[in-house]
Short mmCIF file of C-alpha atoms in Angstrom, two decimals:
data_model
loop_
_atom_site.label_atom_id
_atom_site.label_comp_id
_atom_site.label_asym_id
_atom_site.label_seq_id
_atom_site.Cartn_x
_atom_site.Cartn_y
_atom_site.Cartn_z
CA MET S 1 62.47 80.26 17.86
CA HIS S 2 62.64 79.58 21.62
CA ALA S 3 66.30 80.54 21.71
CA VAL S 4 65.51 83.87 20.05
CA LEU S 5 62.75 84.62 22.58
CA ALA S 6 65.05 83.73 25.50
CA LEU S 7 67.72 86.01 24.07
CA MET S 8 65.25 88.91 23.76
CA VAL S 9 64.07 88.48 27.35
CA PHE S 10 67.68 88.24 28.52
CA LEU S 11 68.66 91.47 26.77
CA LEU S 12 65.66 93.35 28.17
CA GLN S 13 66.53 92.43 31.75
CA GLY S 14 68.81 94.85 33.63
CA SER S 15 71.65 94.03 35.95
CA THR S 16 71.16 93.90 39.73
CA SER S 17 72.50 96.50 42.13
CA MET S 18 75.85 96.19 43.88
CA THR S 19 76.01 94.94 47.49
CA SER S 20 78.85 96.20 49.68
CA GLU S 21 80.07 94.00 52.53
CA PHE S 22 82.78 94.34 55.17
CA VAL S 23 84.39 91.03 56.11
CA LYS S 24 86.72 90.29 59.02
CA LYS S 25 90.09 88.90 58.04
CA ASP S 26 90.38 85.07 58.11
CA SER S 27 86.59 84.64 58.01
CA ASP S 28 84.35 83.25 55.22
CA PHE S 29 81.83 84.87 52.89
CA LEU S 30 79.06 83.39 50.74
CA LEU S 31 78.52 84.54 47.15
CA TYR S 32 74.79 83.90 46.71
CA ILE S 33 72.71 84.00 43.53
CA ASN S 34 68.93 83.69 43.35
CA GLU S 35 68.19 80.73 41.07
CA SER S 36 65.22 82.50 39.54
CA ALA S 37 67.60 85.11 38.12
CA ILE S 38 69.43 82.50 35.99
CA PRO S 39 67.71 81.81 32.63
CA GLU S 40 66.73 78.21 31.94
CA LYS S 41 68.60 78.08 28.60
CA PHE S 42 71.90 79.49 29.86
CA LEU S 43 75.15 78.13 28.57
CA ILE S 44 77.51 79.08 31.39
CA PHE S 45 77.18 80.77 34.74
CA ARG S 46 80.47 82.13 36.08
CA TRP S 47 81.76 83.79 39.26
CA MET S 48 84.51 86.31 38.55
CA PHE S 49 86.86 88.42 40.67
CA LYS S 50 87.49 91.99 39.50
CA THR S 51 85.87 91.10 36.13
CA GLU S 52 89.05 89.41 34.94
CA THR S 53 89.70 86.34 37.09
CA ASN S 54 87.42 83.34 36.74
CA LEU S 55 86.82 81.63 40.07
CA ILE S 56 84.46 78.90 38.87
CA SER S 57 82.22 78.17 35.88
CA PHE S 58 78.95 76.14 35.93
CA GLY S 59 77.89 74.54 32.64
CA HIS S 60 74.27 73.98 31.63
CA ASN S 61 74.90 70.23 31.64
CA GLY S 62 76.17 70.31 35.26
CA ASP S 63 79.90 70.44 34.53
CA THR S 64 82.11 72.73 36.67
CA GLU S 65 85.53 74.27 36.13
CA VAL S 66 87.46 75.71 39.10
CA ASN S 67 90.45 78.04 38.93
CA ASN S 68 93.46 76.19 40.30
CA SER S 69 94.48 79.20 42.38
CA TYR S 70 91.18 78.95 44.29
CA SER S 71 90.68 75.18 44.41
CA GLU S 72 91.59 75.08 48.14
CA ARG S 73 89.88 78.34 49.03
CA ILE S 74 86.33 77.95 47.77
CA GLU S 75 83.36 75.62 48.27
CA PHE S 76 80.47 75.50 45.81
CA SER S 77 77.06 73.94 45.15
CA LYS S 78 76.09 72.72 41.68
CA GLU S 79 72.40 72.98 42.50
CA SER S 80 72.36 76.59 43.80
CA HIS S 81 75.45 77.88 41.91
CA SER S 82 76.54 79.61 45.16
CA VAL S 83 80.19 79.82 46.23
CA LYS S 84 81.75 80.19 49.70
CA LEU S 85 85.01 82.13 49.87
CA LYS S 86 87.18 80.79 52.70
CA ARG S 87 89.76 82.48 54.93
CA LEU S 88 89.62 85.84 53.21
CA GLN S 89 92.65 88.12 53.37
CA GLU S 90 93.00 91.84 52.76
CA ALA S 91 94.23 91.08 49.24
CA ASP S 92 90.85 89.46 48.53
CA SER S 93 89.07 92.82 48.78
CA GLY S 94 87.38 93.83 45.55
CA THR S 95 84.38 93.21 43.27
CA TYR S 96 82.89 89.74 42.78
CA THR S 97 80.33 89.29 40.00
CA GLY S 98 78.04 86.49 38.90
CA ARG S 99 77.65 86.49 35.08
CA VAL S 100 75.51 84.38 32.77
CA PHE S 101 76.27 83.59 29.12
CA ILE S 102 73.60 82.86 26.49
CA LEU S 103 74.69 82.30 22.91
CA ASN S 104 77.14 85.12 22.17
CA ASN S 105 75.90 87.46 24.91
CA ASP S 106 76.62 87.75 28.61
CA ARG S 107 75.15 89.77 31.42
CA THR S 108 75.97 90.44 35.09
CA LEU S 109 73.26 89.13 37.44
CA VAL S 110 74.74 89.96 40.85
CA THR S 111 77.65 92.01 42.19
CA TYR S 112 79.37 92.04 45.58
CA SER S 113 81.88 94.65 46.69
CA ILE S 114 83.88 93.07 49.51
CA ILE S 115 86.24 94.91 51.82
CA VAL S 116 88.34 92.68 54.07
CA GLN S 117 89.49 94.32 57.31
CA GLU S 118 91.80 93.21 60.06
CA PRO S 119 90.35 93.44 63.60
CA VAL S 120 91.50 96.50 65.52
CA SER S 121 93.76 96.26 68.54
CA PRO S 122 92.93 97.70 71.98
CA ALA S 123 93.87 101.37 72.30
CA ASP S 124 96.21 102.74 74.97
CA LEU S 125 94.72 105.24 77.43
CA THR S 126 97.37 107.29 79.22
CA VAL S 127 97.22 110.28 81.59
CA ASP S 128 99.59 113.05 80.48
CA HIS S 129 98.96 115.57 83.25
CA VAL S 130 97.05 115.75 86.55
CA SER S 131 96.57 118.73 88.87
CA SER S 132 94.24 118.28 91.82
CA SER S 133 93.10 120.08 94.97
CA SER S 134 90.50 119.45 97.65
CA HIS S 135 87.80 120.94 95.40
CA SER S 136 88.71 119.97 91.80
CA CYS S 137 90.87 117.85 89.54
CA ASN S 138 92.16 118.68 86.04
CA LEU S 139 93.75 116.08 83.79
CA THR S 140 94.82 115.54 80.19
CA VAL S 141 94.28 112.08 78.70
CA THR S 142 95.55 110.60 75.42
CA CYS S 143 94.00 107.70 73.51
CA SER S 144 96.44 106.18 71.01
CA THR S 145 97.08 103.29 68.63
CA GLY S 146 100.07 102.35 66.50
CA ASP S 147 99.33 104.91 63.78
CA SER S 148 97.25 107.63 65.46
CA HIS S 149 96.29 109.33 68.74
CA ILE S 150 93.75 111.73 70.21
CA SER S 151 93.83 113.84 73.40
CA SER S 152 91.28 115.64 75.57
CA ASN S 153 91.07 117.61 78.84
CA PHE S 154 88.77 116.68 81.71
CA THR S 155 87.74 118.63 84.83
CA CYS S 156 86.15 117.12 87.93
CA ASP S 157 84.77 118.68 91.12
CA ASN S 158 83.20 117.12 94.20
CA ARG S 159 79.95 116.44 92.36
CA THR S 160 80.60 115.71 88.69
CA CYS S 161 83.06 115.70 85.75
CA TYR S 162 82.91 117.14 82.28
CA GLN S 163 84.99 116.93 79.08
CA GLU S 164 86.21 120.17 77.61
CA GLY S 165 84.90 120.54 74.06
CA GLY S 166 82.78 117.39 74.32
CA GLU S 167 83.52 113.99 72.79
CA LYS S 168 86.34 113.71 70.25
CA SER S 169 86.87 111.37 67.30
CA LYS S 170 89.54 110.79 64.70
CA VAL S 171 89.96 108.50 61.67
CA THR S 172 93.25 106.62 61.69
CA ALA S 173 95.53 105.96 58.75
CA SER S 174 94.19 102.40 58.47
CA GLY S 175 90.59 103.59 58.23
CA ALA S 176 89.66 102.80 61.83
CA VAL S 177 88.16 105.34 64.24
CA LEU S 178 89.41 106.55 67.63
CA HIS S 179 86.76 107.95 69.97
CA LEU S 180 87.39 109.55 73.36
CA GLN S 181 84.47 110.25 75.71
CA LEU S 182 83.30 110.53 79.33
CA ALA S 183 80.49 108.19 80.40
CA ASN S 184 79.25 106.85 83.76
CA GLN S 185 82.15 108.34 85.73
CA SER S 186 84.69 106.70 83.39
CA ILE S 187 86.93 107.97 80.61
CA ILE S 188 86.51 105.62 77.64
CA CYS S 189 88.70 105.22 74.58
CA ASN S 190 87.08 103.29 71.70
CA HIS S 191 89.00 101.88 68.74
CA SER S 192 86.76 100.42 66.06
CA ASN S 193 86.22 99.67 62.40
CA GLN S 194 83.39 98.01 60.48
CA VAL S 195 84.24 94.48 61.66
CA SER S 196 85.56 94.90 65.23
CA TYR S 197 85.39 97.06 68.35
CA GLU S 198 87.75 97.53 71.30
CA LYS S 199 86.96 99.51 74.46
CA THR S 200 89.51 100.82 76.97
CA PRO S 201 87.91 102.41 80.08
CA ARG S 202 89.50 104.11 83.12
CA ASN S 203 87.56 104.97 86.26
CA ILE S 204 87.71 108.67 87.08
CA ARG S 205 88.35 107.90 90.77
CA ASP S 206 91.56 106.10 89.84
CA LEU S 207 92.78 109.17 87.97
CA CYS S 208 91.47 111.80 90.42
CA PRO S 209 91.74 110.40 93.98
CA ASN S 210 90.07 113.48 95.51
CA HIS S 211 87.05 113.25 93.24
CA GLU S 212 83.95 111.65 94.72
CA ASP S 213 80.53 111.57 93.18
CA LYS S 214 78.21 112.90 95.89
CA ARG S 215 75.10 113.43 93.83
CA GLY S 216 73.34 110.43 95.30
CA GLN S 217 74.44 110.92 98.93
CA PRO S 218 71.49 113.07 100.19
CA ASP S 219 68.94 110.53 99.04
CA TYR S 220 71.13 107.76 100.41
CA ILE S 221 71.35 109.39 103.86
CA ILE S 222 67.62 110.13 103.94
CA GLY S 223 66.93 106.51 103.13
CA ILE S 224 69.16 105.31 105.97
CA VAL S 225 67.56 107.70 108.50
CA PHE S 226 64.07 106.71 107.41
CA GLY S 227 64.96 103.03 107.71
CA VAL S 228 66.37 103.51 111.23
CA LEU S 229 63.29 105.43 112.35
CA LEU S 230 61.00 102.80 110.89
CA CYS S 231 62.86 99.99 112.64
CA GLY S 232 62.79 101.93 115.93
CA ALA S 233 59.06 102.50 115.67
CA ALA S 234 58.48 98.81 114.97
CA LEU S 235 60.61 97.75 117.96
CA GLY S 236 58.87 100.29 120.23
CA ALA S 237 55.45 99.01 119.22
CA ALA S 238 56.56 95.44 119.89
CA ARG S 239 57.89 96.32 123.34
CA TYR S 240 54.68 98.19 124.19
CA ARG S 241 52.52 95.24 123.19
CA GLN S 242 54.76 92.92 125.23
CA LYS S 243 54.56 95.06 128.37
CA ARG S 244 50.81 95.57 127.98
CA GLY S 245 50.23 91.83 127.77
CA LYS S 246 52.44 91.20 130.85
CA TYR S 247 50.58 93.86 132.87
CA ASN S 248 47.20 92.35 131.99
CA ARG S 249 48.38 88.90 133.10
CA GLU S 250 49.74 90.19 136.42
CA THR S 251 46.52 92.10 137.13
CA THR S 252 44.48 88.97 136.57
CA GLU S 253 46.75 86.80 138.73
CA ASN S 254 46.92 89.30 141.68
CA THR S 255 43.19 89.95 142.00
CA VAL S 256 42.06 89.44 145.70
CA TYR S 257 38.48 88.83 146.50
CA ALA S 258 37.19 90.16 149.91
CA VAL S 259 35.83 87.61 152.43
CA PRO S 260 32.91 88.89 154.54
CA GLU S 261 33.47 88.89 158.37
CA VAL S 262 30.90 87.68 160.90
CA GLU S 263 30.47 89.93 163.95
CA LEU S 264 30.73 88.04 167.24
CA THR S 265 28.32 88.88 170.09
CA ASN S 266 30.59 87.85 173.01
CA THR S 267 31.20 90.58 175.57
CA PRO S 268 34.65 91.98 175.00
CA ALA S 269 37.13 92.04 177.83
CA GLN S 270 38.36 95.41 179.03
CA ILE S 271 42.03 96.24 178.59
CA PRO S 272 43.57 98.92 180.72
CA VAL S 273 44.22 102.17 178.97
CA ASP S 274 47.79 102.44 180.13
CA GLU S 275 48.66 99.01 178.69
CA ALA S 276 47.43 99.93 175.23
CA VAL S 277 50.34 101.90 173.87
CA GLU S 278 50.61 100.91 170.31
CA PRO S 279 47.64 100.53 167.99
CA SER S 280 46.41 96.99 167.65
CA PRO S 281 44.08 95.27 165.24
CA THR S 282 40.40 95.90 165.67
CA SER S 283 39.74 92.17 166.21
CA THR S 284 41.78 89.82 168.37
CA TYR S 285 41.08 86.13 168.83
CA SER S 286 42.17 84.37 172.03
CA LEU S 287 42.21 80.63 172.60
CA VAL S 288 41.10 79.71 176.21
CA GLY S 289 41.85 76.14 177.34
CA PRO S 290 40.22 74.07 180.11
CA HIS S 291 41.14 74.59 183.75
CA ILE S 292 43.92 72.24 184.79
CA GLY S 293 44.09 72.89 188.58
CA SER S 294 42.13 71.04 191.41
CA SER S 295 38.46 71.60 191.79
CA THR S 296 36.74 72.18 195.19
CA SER S 297 33.29 71.75 193.92
CA THR S 298 31.93 68.36 193.08
CA GLU S 299 29.33 69.69 190.82
CA GLN S 300 30.66 71.87 187.98
CA LYS S 301 29.37 72.40 184.57
CA PRO S 302 31.70 71.28 181.80
CA LEU S 303 33.50 74.10 179.98
CA PRO S 304 33.95 74.13 176.29
CA GLU S 305 37.29 73.05 174.97
CA SER S 306 37.87 76.41 173.25
CA LEU S 307 36.37 79.86 173.56
CA TYR S 308 36.73 82.87 171.33
CA ALA S 309 36.61 86.33 172.82
CA GLN S 310 36.67 89.59 170.94
CA VAL S 311 38.70 92.23 172.67
CA GLU S 312 38.17 95.78 171.63
CA LYS S 313 40.58 98.52 172.31
CA PRO S 314 38.93 101.35 174.24
CA ARG S 315 38.97 104.70 172.67
CA ARG S 316 41.28 107.29 174.09
CA ILE S 317 39.62 110.25 175.78
#
């Protein structure tokens, strides 16, 4: 009774959708099956290649049977019923299916469509023709591989470059793609497929020596001028502050305070007018010493050791 019910449920279930995968040559790929998709009362679960070649069979009791042709090329797990395909080659491209057998019926649970590709080689980027002047440069460039090629014309002036007709692409005989474009002042040739990518760039300045991208020069020059002016203003302000501080210090150090003079009351001595030729100071101090010669008088008052006399220059009439 249980076997009949399991068979009815099994027949009502539909197969899963196909999964397409691109795999690089000499790499591995895992054939995975969700355990919940396998019925509990299955007899055999089997991985098959192109619906006719048995890779491995898992029995309900845990026994396994591996195809001798794949014994060195696969790894498997009894618990998960998954299989790893190792070192795939282009001949391994095709459909891989996981099928379950119950009584006299079988059904596909999972399907993989695998396409094994060899990595692409770098493309050759060659310049076929160049004509240049002081104002422009015209060139024809070819991007090629062993089985295909693609060409395009480019024109450059003193400010920018452009590709005639825009970017170009072509599918090669091996199924890869050649793509020729202009980006960031470089001509780029891309060779790619679903598992690899090769890029061959050439700087436009190497191909057109007279070409120079001047779009950023005005802003660049303005930035330099602004920076120079800013540095000059900063240096000028520093010099001004330095000189101002030095001037303040010198002013403080050179300050002279006036000393009041005391007017003397001694009677000034008269100086002849004809002897006063050049202007003299308003005040003149003279030191008068004691008399050294003989004295005829026995009684004489003592003289001071020093006398100060103020001599004033008479005014001219």
